[in-house]
Short mmCIF file of C-alpha atoms in Angstrom, two decimals:
data_model
loop_
_atom_site.label_atom_id
_atom_site.label_comp_id
_atom_site.label_asym_id
_atom_site.label_seq_id
_atom_site.Cartn_x
_atom_site.Cartn_y
_atom_site.Cartn_z
CA MET A 1 136.22 101.61 61.79
CA ASP A 2 136.04 97.80 61.48
CA LYS A 3 132.85 95.78 61.76
CA ARG A 4 133.57 94.89 65.37
CA GLY A 5 133.94 98.51 66.42
CA LYS A 6 130.85 99.48 64.48
CA GLY A 7 128.85 96.68 66.13
CA MET A 8 129.97 97.77 69.60
CA GLY A 9 128.96 101.36 68.84
CA GLU A 10 125.51 100.31 67.67
CA LYS A 11 125.11 98.07 70.74
CA LYS A 12 126.05 100.98 73.01
CA LYS A 13 123.52 103.25 71.30
CA SER A 14 120.86 100.55 71.64
CA THR A 15 121.61 100.17 75.37
CA ILE A 16 121.37 103.94 75.94
CA SER A 17 118.12 104.09 73.95
CA LYS A 18 116.61 101.26 76.03
CA ALA A 19 117.71 102.96 79.27
CA ILE A 20 116.08 106.25 78.20
CA LYS A 21 112.87 104.44 77.26
CA THR A 22 112.83 102.59 80.59
CA ILE A 23 113.35 105.80 82.60
CA ALA A 24 110.67 107.60 80.56
CA GLY A 25 108.27 104.69 81.13
CA VAL A 26 108.91 104.66 84.88
CA LEU A 27 108.38 108.43 85.11
CA PHE A 28 105.16 108.16 83.09
CA VAL A 29 103.75 105.39 85.30
CA PHE A 30 104.78 107.32 88.43
CA TRP A 31 103.11 110.49 87.11
CA LEU A 32 99.98 108.56 86.16
CA PHE A 33 99.51 107.04 89.59
CA MET A 34 100.68 109.99 91.67
CA SER A 35 99.84 113.17 89.76
CA ALA A 36 97.47 112.68 86.82
CA PRO A 37 94.25 114.68 87.36
CA THR A 38 91.23 112.34 87.44
CA GLY A 39 88.78 114.58 89.31
CA TRP A 40 87.03 115.61 86.09
CA ILE A 41 85.86 112.00 85.59
CA TYR A 42 83.80 112.14 88.79
CA ASP A 43 82.32 115.52 87.88
CA LEU A 44 80.95 114.53 84.46
CA ARG A 45 77.46 114.30 85.95
CA ALA A 46 77.83 117.04 88.55
CA GLY A 47 75.74 119.45 86.49
CA THR A 48 75.03 123.12 87.07
CA GLY A 49 73.34 124.57 90.14
CA THR A 50 73.67 125.50 93.80
CA GLU A 51 74.89 122.15 95.14
CA GLN A 52 78.45 122.06 96.42
CA GLY A 53 80.87 121.14 93.64
CA GLN A 54 78.52 121.97 90.77
CA ILE A 55 79.21 124.56 88.09
CA PRO A 56 77.51 127.70 89.51
CA ASP A 57 74.36 129.02 87.86
CA SER A 58 73.02 132.60 87.97
CA SER A 59 71.60 132.14 91.49
CA VAL A 60 75.04 131.50 93.02
CA SER A 61 76.49 134.59 94.69
CA VAL A 62 80.04 135.88 94.29
CA VAL A 63 82.07 136.73 97.40
CA HIS A 64 83.17 140.36 97.02
CA THR A 65 84.32 141.49 100.48
CA GLN A 66 85.24 140.08 103.89
CA PRO A 67 81.83 140.93 105.46
CA ASP A 68 80.25 138.72 102.75
CA VAL A 69 82.14 135.72 104.13
CA GLU A 70 80.51 135.79 107.56
CA ASP A 71 77.12 136.71 106.10
CA PHE A 72 77.25 133.80 103.64
CA PHE A 73 78.24 131.46 106.48
CA PHE A 74 75.28 132.33 108.71
CA HIS A 75 72.78 132.24 105.83
CA SER A 76 74.23 129.10 104.13
CA THR A 77 74.47 131.05 100.87
CA PRO A 78 75.85 129.19 97.83
CA ALA A 79 78.90 131.14 96.68
CA THR A 80 81.86 131.16 94.34
CA VAL A 81 84.89 133.29 93.45
CA SER A 82 87.00 133.90 90.35
CA LYS A 83 90.08 131.72 89.92
CA ALA A 84 92.17 134.68 88.77
CA SER A 85 95.23 135.60 90.89
CA LEU A 86 94.89 132.67 93.31
CA ILE A 87 97.68 132.14 95.84
CA ARG A 88 98.71 128.58 96.67
CA CYS A 89 98.49 127.61 100.35
CA PRO A 90 101.00 125.31 102.11
CA LEU A 91 98.54 122.49 102.82
CA LEU A 92 97.22 119.44 100.95
CA ARG A 93 94.15 117.37 101.83
CA LEU A 94 93.30 113.80 100.84
CA ARG A 95 90.52 113.61 98.23
CA ASP A 96 89.02 110.44 99.70
CA SER A 97 89.10 111.31 103.42
CA GLU A 98 87.75 107.86 104.32
CA TYR A 99 91.08 106.38 103.19
CA ALA A 100 92.97 108.29 105.90
CA GLY A 101 94.37 106.26 108.77
CA GLU A 102 96.26 103.00 109.26
CA HIS A 103 96.16 100.32 106.56
CA THR A 104 97.58 96.81 106.97
CA HIS A 105 98.45 94.63 103.97
CA HIS A 106 99.50 90.97 104.02
CA ASN A 107 102.09 90.07 101.39
CA SER A 108 104.14 86.84 101.06
CA GLY A 109 103.45 85.87 104.64
CA GLY A 110 104.50 89.29 105.94
CA LYS A 111 102.46 92.17 107.27
CA LYS A 112 103.01 95.75 106.21
CA THR A 113 101.34 98.75 107.81
CA ALA A 114 101.02 102.13 106.13
CA ILE A 115 99.59 105.31 107.62
CA ILE A 116 97.81 107.63 105.18
CA SER A 117 97.54 111.22 106.40
CA GLU A 118 94.42 113.23 105.65
CA TYR A 119 96.51 116.42 105.56
CA ILE A 120 100.03 117.11 104.36
CA PRO A 121 101.40 120.41 105.75
CA VAL A 122 104.09 122.17 103.75
CA ALA A 123 106.83 124.46 105.02
CA TYR A 124 105.85 128.12 104.61
CA PRO A 125 106.80 130.02 102.54
CA THR A 126 106.86 127.34 99.84
CA GLY A 127 109.52 127.60 97.14
CA PRO A 128 108.83 126.71 93.48
CA ALA A 129 110.93 123.51 93.63
CA ARG A 130 109.03 122.20 96.67
CA ARG A 131 105.67 123.16 95.09
CA PHE A 132 106.54 121.21 91.93
CA LEU A 133 107.76 118.21 93.92
CA LEU A 134 104.62 118.08 96.04
CA ARG A 135 102.35 118.35 93.04
CA PHE A 136 104.30 115.61 91.27
CA LEU A 137 104.27 113.30 94.30
CA ALA A 138 100.83 113.86 95.78
CA SER A 139 98.42 115.73 93.51
CA GLY A 140 96.89 112.49 92.25
CA SER A 141 95.42 111.80 95.69
CA TYR A 142 95.49 115.22 97.36
CA ASN A 143 94.01 118.65 96.62
CA GLY A 144 95.58 121.96 97.55
CA TYR A 145 94.16 125.09 99.18
CA TYR A 146 94.25 128.61 97.75
CA LEU A 147 93.74 132.19 98.87
CA ALA A 148 91.35 134.12 96.62
CA PRO A 149 91.68 137.94 96.58
CA LEU A 150 88.55 139.96 97.35
CA GLU A 151 87.62 143.46 96.22
CA ASP A 152 88.37 145.08 99.61
CA GLY A 153 91.99 143.86 99.58
CA THR A 154 91.39 140.88 101.86
CA TYR A 155 91.47 137.17 101.04
CA ILE A 156 89.35 134.08 101.56
CA CYS A 157 90.64 130.52 101.77
CA ILE A 158 89.04 128.19 99.21
CA TYR A 159 89.20 124.42 98.71
CA PHE A 160 88.26 122.64 95.47
CA ASP A 161 89.43 119.91 93.12
CA ASP A 162 92.76 120.97 91.60
CA TYR A 163 91.79 119.87 88.10
CA PHE A 164 89.64 123.01 87.83
CA MET A 165 92.90 124.94 87.46
CA LEU A 166 93.43 123.16 84.13
CA ARG A 167 90.05 124.16 82.74
CA SER A 168 89.56 127.20 80.54
CA GLY A 169 87.47 130.11 81.79
CA ASP A 170 87.20 131.77 85.20
CA GLU A 171 84.51 129.57 86.74
CA LEU A 172 85.13 127.77 90.01
CA PRO A 173 82.56 125.41 91.56
CA THR A 174 79.69 126.33 93.85
CA GLY A 175 80.75 126.29 97.48
CA TYR A 176 79.59 127.00 101.02
CA VAL A 177 81.46 128.85 103.77
CA ARG A 178 82.23 126.62 106.78
CA TYR A 179 84.41 126.72 109.86
CA ALA A 180 88.04 125.78 109.24
CA THR A 181 89.41 122.54 110.68
CA THR A 182 92.33 122.56 113.13
CA GLU A 183 94.86 121.85 110.37
CA GLU A 184 93.37 124.55 108.13
CA LYS A 185 93.45 127.12 110.95
CA THR A 186 97.11 126.34 111.68
CA MET A 187 97.99 126.89 108.03
CA LEU A 188 95.90 130.07 107.74
CA HIS A 189 97.41 131.59 110.88
CA GLN A 190 100.81 131.23 109.16
CA MET A 191 99.56 132.90 106.00
CA ALA A 192 97.82 135.66 107.96
CA GLU A 193 101.30 137.05 108.66
CA ASP A 194 101.54 138.07 104.99
CA TYR A 195 97.92 138.17 103.81
CA GLU A 196 94.80 139.65 105.36
CA VAL A 197 92.79 136.43 105.64
CA ASP A 198 90.34 135.30 108.33
CA PRO A 199 91.63 131.90 109.58
CA VAL A 200 88.18 130.95 110.89
CA TYR A 201 86.41 130.35 107.56
CA VAL A 202 86.95 128.28 104.40
CA LEU A 203 84.86 128.44 101.23
CA ASP A 204 84.53 124.71 100.55
CA MET A 205 83.81 123.99 96.87
CA TYR A 206 84.80 120.33 96.84
CA ARG A 207 82.21 117.62 96.20
CA HIS A 208 83.12 115.35 99.10
CA GLY A 209 82.59 111.62 98.76
CA LYS A 210 82.86 111.58 94.97
CA VAL A 211 86.25 109.83 94.90
CA ASN A 212 86.82 106.26 96.04
CA TRP A 213 90.51 105.33 96.23
CA MET A 214 89.94 101.79 94.88
CA LEU A 215 87.93 103.03 91.90
CA ASP A 216 90.52 105.74 91.30
CA PHE A 217 93.29 103.11 91.25
CA VAL A 218 91.34 101.00 88.72
CA ILE A 219 90.76 104.06 86.51
CA ARG A 220 94.44 105.02 86.59
CA ALA A 221 95.53 101.45 85.83
CA GLY A 222 93.03 101.23 82.95
CA VAL A 223 94.18 104.55 81.50
CA GLY A 224 97.82 103.46 81.83
CA ILE A 225 97.25 100.14 80.04
CA PHE A 226 95.25 101.86 77.29
CA LEU A 227 97.95 104.47 76.70
CA LEU A 228 100.70 101.85 76.69
CA VAL A 229 98.82 99.75 74.12
CA VAL A 230 98.11 102.77 71.91
CA GLY A 231 101.68 104.04 72.27
CA SER A 232 103.11 100.63 71.45
CA GLY A 233 100.90 100.41 68.34
CA ILE A 234 102.01 103.85 67.17
CA VAL A 235 105.71 103.03 67.67
CA LYS A 236 105.35 99.73 65.77
CA GLY A 237 103.55 101.51 62.93
CA ILE A 238 106.32 104.11 62.66
CA LYS A 239 108.99 101.40 62.68
CA ARG A 240 107.22 99.48 59.90
CA ALA A 241 106.86 102.65 57.81
CA LEU A 242 110.55 103.52 58.26
CA GLY A 243 111.54 99.92 57.45
CA ARG A 244 109.54 99.96 54.21
CA LYS A 245 110.98 103.34 53.24
CA LYS A 246 114.54 102.14 53.93
CA LYS A 247 113.94 98.96 51.93
CA GLU A 248 112.51 100.89 48.98
CA GLY A 249 115.49 103.24 49.03
CA ALA A 250 117.94 100.31 48.99
CA GLU A 251 116.35 98.69 45.93
CA PRO A 252 118.05 99.50 42.56
#
């Protein structure tokens, strides 16, 4: 192969390499802003105790059977369940519920309006591809619901910050049983066809009001810039090391 052909081959490889890096960078940024779990940041000072969203202490009761659910509701009993064998529900809810609604932005003399839904219903039953897609597209701003199995063969619907699924151990946050919202009841009536779950109640373990969408955006942007700077430094360091090694090998 002549020098011209060799140069064209190297140029082609360089173009492909740049394209792969660009695609990887776009996917990383998209994942960071749409899917990266940031809930743990807001729970650093949550502590342990009986308040909703805290790590449960010894005074927090465990829901064992379906009669416990109604009893805990009427007595406002702090409760939790194990995160073993949870079943994903076909519904997502916005972490910062105050951000739901119509938002108008002015850009370059134009006006753009976006409507942010508090709930995102999912077709039931939900296939693995759709579950992955939804988590990739929305889990940065939305939490999912789960059915937790009880000892009497029934289930209870629970709602908490999804990042707890990434933590080690079986602990889920402290929660309180409340009435289900209209959207939650609609979803639970669907699931009641396959699971013995009461669509009236939800064990809410989420610490509402802890996430502000503007602060969350700043955190994600800061993390992204930090990782890009660190990654760029690492790549440059590797290139320098390889360059020195190549130069040393070429010397007689």
